[in-house]
Amino acid sequence: MNKTVELVKLWGDYEEKNPGCNLDDFFRHQLMAKAADEKKATPDWQLRPGINGKLMILIRRIGKYHMVYSNKALEGTGLDQIEEFGILVTIFNQVNPIKSEAIYNNIIELSSGTNMLNRLKKRELITEYEDIDDKRIKRLKLTALGEETLGKAKVRVLEVARMMTSALSEEDKQLCFQLLNPVSEKFDGTFQKFKSKSFDEIFEAMIK
């Protein structure tokens, strides 16, 4: 069968079963169908996660690889870990934020983030000063050395990102971003908001 004819037939069958669908829905369905066909049989006694668990494991493994190789790439740049790079980027992009903004924007515990800021300050990469309107508030600013360090680190971090995504086409990258970005958006701002909540309370609030 001609590939164009086959594609039109597949679309027709899908549209008939899913009125109101669009092409994005159709192509996602095709990808899922292909993944289902590639499932490997596993022994019944093994502990195997469902699709939700598999997705989280995949994201976590990719995240761990990214952290390991990012930290290695940052050697010699003046930064010790990728979280420090994230802090400097936040201070630069948000134009002198307060401490808590820089910390929570990077999803770091307040105590750990404060220690990190102190280390960056000791290495003269950042400085802090009193807010003009509220003397109780301390704002953060990159030093000249901090901006230079950020520039060097950026090159290495972009190389890591390029390496980590090299197995994907540009279209695949756009699709991955389109599919996963809503998950990130749903949880944005919840790290600080739910800090004092139990998991059951967080689950109840987020699963609605």
Short mmCIF file of C-alpha atoms in Angstrom, two decimals:
data_model
loop_
_atom_site.label_atom_id
_atom_site.label_comp_id
_atom_site.label_asym_id
_atom_site.label_seq_id
_atom_site.Cartn_x
_atom_site.Cartn_y
_atom_site.Cartn_z
CA MET A 1 0.00 0.00 0.00
CA ASN A 2 1.21 3.49 -0.87
CA LYS A 3 2.54 5.18 2.30
CA THR A 4 0.39 8.27 1.74
CA VAL A 5 -2.71 6.14 1.33
CA GLU A 6 -1.77 4.16 4.44
CA LEU A 7 -1.34 7.35 6.46
CA VAL A 8 -4.69 8.74 5.31
CA LYS A 9 -6.38 5.43 6.21
CA LEU A 10 -4.82 5.45 9.68
CA TRP A 11 -5.97 9.02 10.21
CA GLY A 12 -9.48 8.18 9.01
CA ASP A 13 -9.75 5.23 11.40
CA TYR A 14 -8.48 7.32 14.32
CA GLU A 15 -10.73 10.29 13.54
CA GLU A 16 -13.78 8.02 13.35
CA LYS A 17 -13.07 6.65 16.83
CA ASN A 18 -12.06 10.03 18.27
CA PRO A 19 -14.34 12.81 16.99
CA GLY A 20 -12.94 16.27 17.58
CA CYS A 21 -9.32 15.09 17.63
CA ASN A 22 -6.51 16.96 15.89
CA LEU A 23 -3.29 15.97 14.18
CA ASP A 24 -1.26 16.38 17.38
CA ASP A 25 -3.52 13.82 19.07
CA PHE A 26 -3.18 11.48 16.11
CA PHE A 27 0.61 11.56 15.98
CA ARG A 28 0.87 11.07 19.74
CA HIS A 29 -1.43 8.07 19.39
CA GLN A 30 0.81 6.60 16.68
CA LEU A 31 3.88 7.03 18.85
CA MET A 32 2.14 5.32 21.77
CA ALA A 33 1.00 2.46 19.54
CA LYS A 34 4.55 1.94 18.32
CA ALA A 35 5.87 1.92 21.90
CA ALA A 36 3.23 -0.64 22.90
CA ASP A 37 4.31 -2.94 20.05
CA GLU A 38 7.92 -2.78 21.27
CA LYS A 39 7.16 -3.90 24.83
CA LYS A 40 9.33 -6.79 25.95
CA ALA A 41 7.96 -9.71 27.91
CA THR A 42 9.17 -9.81 31.52
CA PRO A 43 8.88 -12.53 34.17
CA ASP A 44 5.79 -12.21 36.38
CA TRP A 45 7.87 -12.31 39.56
CA GLN A 46 9.86 -9.17 38.73
CA LEU A 47 8.86 -5.79 40.13
CA ARG A 48 7.96 -3.69 37.13
CA PRO A 49 6.43 -0.20 37.26
CA GLY A 50 3.42 0.89 35.25
CA ILE A 51 3.60 3.59 32.63
CA ASN A 52 3.63 6.40 35.24
CA GLY A 53 6.54 4.81 37.08
CA LYS A 54 8.43 4.07 33.88
CA LEU A 55 8.15 7.67 32.78
CA MET A 56 9.38 9.00 36.14
CA ILE A 57 12.28 6.52 36.18
CA LEU A 58 13.27 7.58 32.66
CA ILE A 59 13.16 11.28 33.55
CA ARG A 60 15.10 10.68 36.77
CA ARG A 61 17.81 8.64 35.00
CA ILE A 62 18.24 11.30 32.33
CA GLY A 63 18.38 13.94 35.08
CA LYS A 64 21.09 12.01 36.92
CA TYR A 65 23.17 11.60 33.78
CA HIS A 66 22.77 15.31 33.11
CA MET A 67 23.93 16.21 36.64
CA VAL A 68 26.95 13.89 36.50
CA TYR A 69 28.19 15.14 33.14
CA SER A 70 27.36 18.78 33.89
CA ASN A 71 29.43 18.71 37.08
CA LYS A 72 32.29 17.12 35.15
CA ALA A 73 32.02 19.72 32.39
CA LEU A 74 32.11 22.58 34.92
CA GLU A 75 35.56 21.58 36.19
CA GLY A 76 37.92 24.50 35.73
CA THR A 77 35.17 27.07 35.19
CA GLY A 78 35.08 28.28 38.81
CA LEU A 79 31.85 26.43 39.61
CA ASP A 80 31.63 23.11 41.43
CA GLN A 81 28.15 21.90 40.53
CA ILE A 82 25.28 22.55 38.15
CA GLU A 83 23.10 24.00 40.95
CA GLU A 84 25.61 26.83 41.34
CA PHE A 85 25.24 27.59 37.65
CA GLY A 86 21.46 27.68 38.08
CA ILE A 87 21.77 30.13 40.98
CA LEU A 88 24.01 32.47 38.97
CA VAL A 89 21.64 32.32 35.99
CA THR A 90 18.69 33.21 38.22
CA ILE A 91 20.52 36.17 39.76
CA PHE A 92 21.54 37.38 36.31
CA ASN A 93 18.15 36.90 34.62
CA GLN A 94 15.96 38.18 37.45
CA VAL A 95 18.20 41.21 37.95
CA ASN A 96 19.19 41.16 41.61
CA PRO A 97 16.54 38.96 43.25
CA ILE A 98 16.19 38.40 46.99
CA LYS A 99 17.82 35.29 48.43
CA SER A 100 14.67 33.19 48.71
CA GLU A 101 13.74 33.87 45.07
CA ALA A 102 17.12 32.68 43.85
CA ILE A 103 16.93 29.56 46.02
CA TYR A 104 13.34 28.46 45.41
CA ASN A 105 13.54 29.20 41.69
CA ASN A 106 16.13 26.41 41.55
CA ILE A 107 14.04 24.02 43.69
CA ILE A 108 16.59 23.90 46.51
CA GLU A 109 15.91 23.67 50.24
CA LEU A 110 16.35 27.03 51.98
CA SER A 111 19.18 25.82 54.25
CA SER A 112 21.10 24.17 51.40
CA GLY A 113 20.52 27.17 49.16
CA THR A 114 21.72 29.59 51.84
CA ASN A 115 24.92 27.57 52.27
CA MET A 116 25.44 27.60 48.51
CA LEU A 117 24.99 31.37 48.35
CA ASN A 118 27.49 31.78 51.18
CA ARG A 119 30.04 29.69 49.26
CA LEU A 120 29.48 31.72 46.09
CA LYS A 121 29.86 34.92 48.09
CA LYS A 122 33.07 33.66 49.71
CA ARG A 123 34.49 32.93 46.24
CA GLU A 124 33.55 36.51 45.27
CA LEU A 125 31.15 35.41 42.53
CA ILE A 126 28.17 37.20 44.07
CA THR A 127 27.59 40.03 46.49
CA GLU A 128 24.56 41.13 48.49
CA TYR A 129 23.19 44.53 49.40
CA GLU A 130 20.21 46.03 51.24
CA ASP A 131 17.01 46.67 49.32
CA ILE A 132 16.42 50.39 48.81
CA ASP A 133 12.80 50.26 50.00
CA ASP A 134 13.14 47.63 52.75
CA LYS A 135 16.41 47.44 54.67
CA ARG A 136 15.45 44.02 56.04
CA ILE A 137 15.67 42.48 52.57
CA LYS A 138 19.00 41.42 51.07
CA ARG A 139 19.33 41.39 47.29
CA LEU A 140 21.89 39.46 45.27
CA LYS A 141 24.11 40.65 42.46
CA LEU A 142 26.81 39.03 40.33
CA THR A 143 30.28 40.45 40.67
CA ALA A 144 32.46 41.05 37.62
CA LEU A 145 34.14 37.72 38.38
CA GLY A 146 30.71 36.10 38.70
CA GLU A 147 29.64 37.33 35.26
CA GLU A 148 32.91 36.12 33.74
CA THR A 149 32.51 32.73 35.41
CA LEU A 150 28.90 32.47 34.25
CA GLY A 151 30.00 33.12 30.67
CA LYS A 152 32.61 30.34 30.80
CA ALA A 153 30.23 27.90 32.44
CA LYS A 154 27.46 28.62 29.95
CA VAL A 155 29.58 27.30 27.09
CA ARG A 156 30.17 24.02 28.91
CA VAL A 157 26.56 23.63 30.03
CA LEU A 158 25.32 24.12 26.47
CA GLU A 159 27.77 21.44 25.31
CA VAL A 160 26.34 19.03 27.86
CA ALA A 161 22.78 19.81 26.72
CA ARG A 162 23.81 19.22 23.11
CA MET A 163 25.43 15.90 24.04
CA MET A 164 22.47 14.74 26.14
CA THR A 165 19.96 15.38 23.34
CA SER A 166 22.12 14.25 20.41
CA ALA A 167 20.07 11.06 19.94
CA LEU A 168 16.96 13.12 19.12
CA SER A 169 16.02 14.99 15.98
CA GLU A 170 14.99 18.64 16.26
CA GLU A 171 11.37 17.56 15.73
CA ASP A 172 11.66 15.00 18.54
CA LYS A 173 13.08 17.63 20.87
CA GLN A 174 10.17 19.97 20.14
CA LEU A 175 7.71 17.14 20.74
CA CYS A 176 9.34 16.17 24.04
CA PHE A 177 9.22 19.76 25.21
CA GLN A 178 5.59 20.11 24.15
CA LEU A 179 4.60 16.95 26.03
CA LEU A 180 6.57 17.51 29.24
CA ASN A 181 6.32 21.27 29.70
CA PRO A 182 2.75 21.08 31.08
CA VAL A 183 4.03 18.82 33.88
CA SER A 184 6.64 21.39 34.87
CA GLU A 185 4.11 24.22 34.64
CA LYS A 186 1.68 22.36 36.91
CA PHE A 187 4.29 22.08 39.66
CA ASP A 188 5.85 25.53 39.28
CA GLY A 189 5.72 27.38 42.59
CA THR A 190 4.58 24.35 44.59
CA PHE A 191 7.98 23.62 46.17
CA GLN A 192 7.68 26.51 48.59
CA LYS A 193 3.89 26.45 48.79
CA PHE A 194 3.71 22.82 49.96
CA LYS A 195 6.82 22.86 52.12
CA SER A 196 4.90 22.30 55.38
CA LYS A 197 2.30 19.95 53.87
CA SER A 198 2.22 16.16 54.14
CA PHE A 199 2.46 14.10 50.96
CA ASP A 200 -1.20 13.08 51.27
CA GLU A 201 -2.21 16.75 51.34
CA ILE A 202 0.01 17.54 48.35
CA PHE A 203 -1.36 14.53 46.46
CA GLU A 204 -4.94 15.59 47.12
CA ALA A 205 -4.25 19.13 45.93
CA MET A 206 -2.34 18.18 42.78
CA ILE A 207 -4.35 15.20 41.54
CA LYS A 208 -7.57 17.19 41.08
#
